[in-house]
């Protein structure tokens, strides 16, 4: 139990017991538990205690917390579906309905879903959600908190489900809660400090509501104890008198906390009334809105507006005015506190709802648009001459339509400071934007805006410009540097990378700017010199400086004076661009070492990437270990560097070195005590790596033609070893023994491809380790590696080997046994995923093994004629198979007559040019779990099975299979004869054109995430 939480111990234990019990699982139903009670009674806190219990972390695959709210009895099911999908989906989800996407995302996962603050009593809403969750594991559990017992229509009188009603907290428990929040103590400390009687009086006024007790306790923590009596007898009594009406009765204790706030916090809190109830907001985003209204005023010279605003926010959170969403960086206000904010803000804030909203008070300062059609409210909005804020706190699924109203609105709303047009249909801003001289905050995120008008550059008070997720935006106005007060320019990295080759000129005038992801060096006379960075001391986050070969006075970038920059990328031009420069008489290569030396960053840097540096020495600030907080170092394409010199780096964890043709050695003794990841790729002259790296967890060595020995693996535990294309690599320091039986239990994933001189790993590295069952092995072009009979695997990938290597591996895996007691042996089949590729003499996949794989991937097996051999039905030998993917098997002509495993969910067939039949008429119809089928480049496949597909199928994709496409294509006479077989599938991709032959696997299902056939290019990243 959280030390700050009091009571509800029995309720918490009861709920956890119910969540873990298998007795609550009913086929075709989702188990739900409701927690109900009045506002402020502690429903959310109890649910959080259950949600955060470590016991449940091991019991559920995914935990999801969704704040629902919606006090008018409505619920946004689309948002709930989206949040569940985002939490569960690790990879691509095919298109289609939200329900089909949800099925893909949750398939087989055991979920704990908490729906907090649900108001709806509509049973149909629950049925929609339950239907969407039926593909999840039957151990999935849902907790719902609500003020109504009939939440989702699941009244305990009508539906036999677990129901936890919360009563008011007893006085003794309230007193404990008060003591913890007011004096960090307990009831005895109240007695010792002589305030027990006063505390009793204050707590009794809270009427058993934990929220009220917590808020007033946090308030009194900051007050001298000799003032508590006055607060009880005077302030509290006065406030109680003001809130005598029943509607606001529960607010009177909360209002006392507001009454004692300093003025600046009162203004910040009351502004929050503009948000709808249950709205989730981020700390920094709210601070920017406060700043836009000049509600934040720093007093210290070294303190930024943002720092001061965050201190305001933290203080309000300490006083319980804001609550943090579990496992998230988002916050919300309790409904009662939102009521209080609305009460104290009066008529200055207003929400506009529906297409024909009620008239708006002309004195309104802040408007939240909660409607999709804004034109209906535009006249009322235009009459609010003193309007300061237009905010759109809507779901991303909704697009507000302003029609033709913006131009006129901008002419009349000259006091506007915050304009939020995000998630709207706006594609172009009118020129009347220039009328908004006081505008501080403009949000155009998730719009179709293409160009920003030059008028924007005349809004000199602008502090925040948000352009996130604007895929049509092609550039920034050249006059952007006129916005001298701009502090936040928020654009995703893809914009800088693909659509904006360089930043606007004279960007250095924006001395308050805090985020500039990319700076491309150019001619100083045109405003692109590196000295533009000199006075931009507030830059933070990541900074990517490109074309450093054009830098003339690199020291003037003054990177040492930018302590908030955490990630720095330094990049020179490509060899082609440098050659052009040489033809013009320039020799940038000679300057690289000096430029890099002058670009010494602040010592707080945590990640450094240097790309295409052509100097031949390591800068002194790196070799002398000045970057003591550095965690990640990436060196790429530094062609002339022969020796990497690193001083003692206390916090360095990751080193990646790639495409360094002349690099010969790394220090034999590397002084990086926390280093756990070392990746070396394409360094053909490298002959020496550090002898020992004590905390090494991940080692990857690829295309190192001269390297013979890698570091000791004695420290690797549950780690990864990848060795690819190293022709002379012989192995490891220490004693050797032949055979792959020497693979240590310390390594969970091992990949060895085209390393002909490696036979095995040193036996001494596994002798004292306990067994691991989360292990992955990939081998290729290593004919002499043998397998160990005593080491279980969960994932096996074999590439470019003989079929007898596959047979040996599978025979050994199927024989793996674990002795439980002295006289009992249990066969354990840990293998879950098998990927085989380029095994030329494999005629059929053997089914005689006792293995329980769920995923089988077969690729580029040129001699494969039959999918499975005839010794045993695949239905019996592969009963748990869920994913089956077959690619590039030119001799495969038909599927097995006995059909496919019944639990199959995903079937992918690509580039099987001889395949003519998918099997007997019912081969797919009987697969009642099948959800996703992709068929690509099968030119001889003529028709679907006679009985069609099961009703479970959600997605069918057909590409480059003309005979099959003809059977369903639309012609003058109508659809083809096979159209009735597929017409009811929710999401169809029937492509009759011949697009580029891109691999299909990455776009089919998240189930393909573990498909890693080992091509030589697969480990480049």
Short mmCIF file of C-alpha atoms in Angstrom, two decimals, residues 74-283:
data_model
loop_
_atom_site.label_atom_id
_atom_site.label_comp_id
_atom_site.label_asym_id
_atom_site.label_seq_id
_atom_site.Cartn_x
_atom_site.Cartn_y
_atom_site.Cartn_z
CA UNK A 74 -21.94 9.96 -22.98
CA UNK A 75 -18.80 8.00 -23.71
CA UNK A 76 -16.33 8.21 -26.60
CA UNK A 77 -15.89 4.55 -27.50
CA UNK A 78 -13.60 5.40 -30.43
CA UNK A 79 -11.11 7.05 -28.08
CA UNK A 80 -11.22 4.05 -25.74
CA UNK A 81 -10.60 1.66 -28.65
CA UNK A 82 -7.74 3.85 -29.88
CA UNK A 83 -6.05 3.94 -26.48
CA UNK A 84 -6.28 0.16 -26.09
CA UNK A 85 -4.85 -0.34 -29.59
CA UNK A 86 -1.98 2.09 -28.91
CA UNK A 87 -1.13 0.30 -25.65
CA UNK A 88 -1.20 -3.23 -27.14
CA UNK A 89 -0.02 -2.91 -30.73
CA UNK A 90 3.75 -3.22 -31.07
CA UNK A 91 3.82 -3.23 -34.86
CA UNK A 92 1.74 -2.40 -37.92
CA UNK A 93 -2.01 -2.97 -37.62
CA UNK A 94 -3.82 -3.48 -40.96
CA UNK A 95 -6.58 -1.03 -41.84
CA UNK A 96 -10.27 -1.65 -41.41
CA UNK A 97 -12.80 -0.96 -38.70
CA UNK A 98 -11.72 0.03 -35.22
CA UNK A 99 -13.12 -3.26 -33.96
CA UNK A 100 -10.97 -5.30 -36.37
CA UNK A 101 -7.91 -3.28 -35.40
CA UNK A 102 -8.69 -3.91 -31.76
CA UNK A 103 -8.95 -7.65 -32.43
CA UNK A 104 -5.48 -7.60 -34.04
CA UNK A 105 -3.98 -5.58 -31.23
CA UNK A 106 -5.28 -7.53 -28.23
CA UNK A 107 -5.16 -11.02 -29.75
CA UNK A 108 -4.01 -13.51 -27.12
CA UNK A 109 -2.90 -10.86 -24.61
CA UNK A 110 -3.97 -10.96 -20.99
CA UNK A 111 -5.03 -7.39 -20.23
CA UNK A 112 -5.83 -5.39 -17.14
CA UNK A 113 -7.98 -2.48 -18.30
CA UNK A 114 -9.06 0.28 -15.92
CA UNK A 115 -11.82 2.64 -17.10
CA UNK A 116 -11.82 5.50 -14.61
CA UNK A 117 -14.76 7.83 -13.99
CA UNK A 118 -17.38 6.32 -16.30
CA UNK A 119 -20.79 8.03 -16.31
CA UNK A 120 -22.72 6.17 -18.98
CA UNK A 121 -25.48 3.72 -18.04
CA UNK A 122 -25.83 2.43 -21.60
CA UNK A 123 -25.42 -1.35 -21.74
CA UNK A 124 -24.81 -1.18 -25.52
CA UNK A 125 -21.56 0.70 -24.88
CA UNK A 126 -20.34 -2.14 -22.68
CA UNK A 127 -21.36 -4.73 -25.28
CA UNK A 128 -19.28 -2.92 -27.93
CA UNK A 129 -16.25 -2.92 -25.67
CA UNK A 130 -16.74 -6.52 -24.57
CA UNK A 131 -17.02 -7.65 -28.20
CA UNK A 132 -13.79 -5.83 -29.02
CA UNK A 133 -11.94 -7.56 -26.18
CA UNK A 134 -13.09 -11.11 -26.91
CA UNK A 135 -9.92 -11.86 -28.91
CA UNK A 136 -7.84 -11.16 -25.81
CA UNK A 137 -6.83 -13.90 -23.36
CA UNK A 138 -9.77 -15.12 -21.29
CA UNK A 139 -7.86 -14.00 -18.22
CA UNK A 140 -8.40 -10.38 -19.25
CA UNK A 141 -9.98 -8.25 -16.51
CA UNK A 142 -11.71 -4.85 -16.56
CA UNK A 143 -12.13 -2.46 -13.62
CA UNK A 144 -14.67 0.36 -13.93
CA UNK A 145 -14.96 3.26 -11.47
CA UNK A 146 -18.15 5.31 -11.42
CA UNK A 147 -20.49 7.36 -9.26
CA UNK A 148 -23.46 5.29 -10.44
CA UNK A 149 -24.13 1.68 -9.51
CA UNK A 150 -25.73 1.17 -12.92
CA UNK A 151 -22.56 2.06 -14.82
CA UNK A 152 -22.65 0.60 -18.35
CA UNK A 153 -26.06 -0.75 -17.36
CA UNK A 154 -24.26 -3.30 -15.16
CA UNK A 155 -26.36 -2.77 -12.04
CA UNK A 156 -25.54 -5.41 -9.39
CA UNK A 157 -29.30 -6.02 -9.08
CA UNK A 158 -29.46 -7.02 -12.75
CA UNK A 159 -26.00 -8.42 -13.61
CA UNK A 160 -24.10 -10.85 -11.34
CA UNK A 161 -20.68 -9.17 -11.46
CA UNK A 162 -18.22 -8.25 -8.68
CA UNK A 163 -19.25 -4.86 -7.27
CA UNK A 164 -17.26 -2.83 -4.72
CA UNK A 165 -19.32 0.04 -3.24
CA UNK A 166 -17.21 2.57 -1.30
CA UNK A 167 -18.62 4.25 1.77
CA UNK A 168 -17.31 7.42 3.42
CA UNK A 169 -13.98 6.97 5.17
CA UNK A 170 -14.33 6.60 8.99
CA UNK A 171 -13.23 9.55 11.12
CA UNK A 172 -10.19 7.65 12.44
CA UNK A 173 -8.97 6.84 8.94
CA UNK A 174 -9.56 10.45 7.85
CA UNK A 175 -7.50 11.63 10.82
CA UNK A 176 -4.61 9.37 9.73
CA UNK A 177 -4.84 10.72 6.19
CA UNK A 178 -4.88 14.29 7.48
CA UNK A 179 -1.82 13.68 9.68
CA UNK A 180 0.17 12.22 6.80
CA UNK A 181 -0.56 15.15 4.52
CA UNK A 182 -0.36 17.94 7.12
CA UNK A 183 2.61 16.91 9.30
CA UNK A 184 4.09 13.74 7.71
CA UNK A 185 3.12 11.83 10.83
CA UNK A 186 0.31 9.93 12.50
CA UNK A 187 -2.38 10.52 15.12
CA UNK A 188 0.11 10.40 18.01
CA UNK A 189 2.13 13.18 16.37
CA UNK A 190 -1.01 15.34 16.29
CA UNK A 191 -1.35 14.80 20.05
CA UNK A 192 2.32 15.54 20.70
CA UNK A 193 2.15 18.76 18.72
CA UNK A 194 -0.99 19.88 20.51
CA UNK A 195 -3.19 20.09 17.43
CA UNK A 196 -5.29 16.94 17.83
CA UNK A 197 -8.48 18.80 18.79
CA UNK A 198 -8.13 21.26 15.92
CA UNK A 199 -7.43 18.38 13.52
CA UNK A 200 -10.58 16.60 14.74
CA UNK A 201 -12.63 19.68 14.01
CA UNK A 202 -11.16 20.18 10.54
CA UNK A 203 -11.54 16.51 9.62
CA UNK A 204 -15.15 16.41 10.77
CA UNK A 205 -15.91 19.23 8.32
CA UNK A 206 -14.62 17.00 5.48
CA UNK A 207 -17.56 14.62 5.99
CA UNK A 208 -15.58 11.43 5.31
CA UNK A 209 -14.37 12.52 1.85
CA UNK A 210 -10.67 11.56 1.40
CA UNK A 211 -10.22 14.14 -1.37
CA UNK A 212 -11.26 16.99 0.95
CA UNK A 213 -9.05 15.65 3.77
CA UNK A 214 -6.04 15.39 1.46
CA UNK A 215 -6.47 18.85 -0.03
CA UNK A 216 -6.88 20.63 3.32
CA UNK A 217 -4.03 18.61 4.83
CA UNK A 218 -1.70 19.68 2.01
CA UNK A 219 -2.78 23.29 2.55
CA UNK A 220 -2.08 23.26 6.31
CA UNK A 221 1.35 21.70 5.74
CA UNK A 222 2.52 25.15 4.64
CA UNK A 223 0.78 27.06 7.45
CA UNK A 224 2.19 27.69 10.97
CA UNK A 225 0.35 25.48 13.47
CA UNK A 226 -0.64 28.46 15.59
CA UNK A 227 -2.83 29.61 12.65
CA UNK A 228 -4.77 26.33 12.34
CA UNK A 229 -7.32 27.34 14.97
CA UNK A 230 -8.11 30.53 13.10
CA UNK A 231 -8.50 28.64 9.86
CA UNK A 232 -10.95 26.24 11.54
CA UNK A 233 -13.00 28.85 13.39
CA UNK A 234 -12.90 31.73 10.92
CA UNK A 235 -11.89 30.86 7.34
CA UNK A 236 -13.55 27.46 7.22
CA UNK A 237 -16.74 28.73 8.87
CA UNK A 238 -16.92 31.67 6.44
CA UNK A 239 -16.42 29.47 3.43
CA UNK A 240 -18.94 26.95 4.72
CA UNK A 241 -21.52 29.73 5.02
CA UNK A 242 -20.90 30.77 1.40
CA UNK A 243 -21.49 27.22 0.17
CA UNK A 244 -24.69 26.45 2.04
CA UNK A 245 -26.61 25.49 -1.08
CA UNK A 246 -26.63 21.74 -1.70
CA UNK A 247 -25.18 22.07 -5.21
CA UNK A 248 -21.87 23.39 -3.93
CA UNK A 249 -21.91 21.81 -0.49
CA UNK A 250 -19.06 19.41 -1.26
CA UNK A 251 -16.86 22.25 -2.53
CA UNK A 252 -16.55 24.29 0.63
CA UNK A 253 -13.45 22.56 2.05
CA UNK A 254 -11.79 22.56 -1.37
CA UNK A 255 -12.52 26.26 -1.78
CA UNK A 256 -10.62 26.94 1.42
CA UNK A 257 -7.46 25.63 -0.24
CA UNK A 258 -8.13 27.91 -3.20
CA UNK A 259 -8.73 30.81 -0.82
CA UNK A 260 -5.23 30.36 0.65
CA UNK A 261 -3.42 30.12 -2.70
CA UNK A 262 -1.14 33.03 -3.65
CA UNK A 263 -2.65 35.23 -6.39
CA UNK A 264 -0.51 33.86 -9.20
CA UNK A 265 -1.59 30.28 -8.45
CA UNK A 266 -5.24 31.32 -8.18
CA UNK A 267 -5.11 32.70 -11.72
CA UNK A 268 -3.36 29.59 -13.04
CA UNK A 269 -5.89 27.28 -11.39
CA UNK A 270 -8.98 29.18 -12.48
CA UNK A 271 -7.70 29.19 -16.09
CA UNK A 272 -7.99 25.38 -16.04
CA UNK A 273 -11.77 25.67 -16.02
CA UNK A 274 -11.52 25.98 -19.81
CA UNK A 275 -10.80 22.26 -20.08
CA UNK A 276 -13.72 19.80 -20.15
CA UNK A 277 -14.08 17.44 -17.21
CA UNK A 278 -11.73 14.49 -17.44
CA UNK A 279 -9.46 16.26 -19.94
CA UNK A 280 -5.86 15.06 -19.77
CA UNK A 281 -3.11 17.62 -20.17
CA UNK A 282 0.68 17.69 -20.10
CA UNK A 283 2.60 19.83 -17.66
#
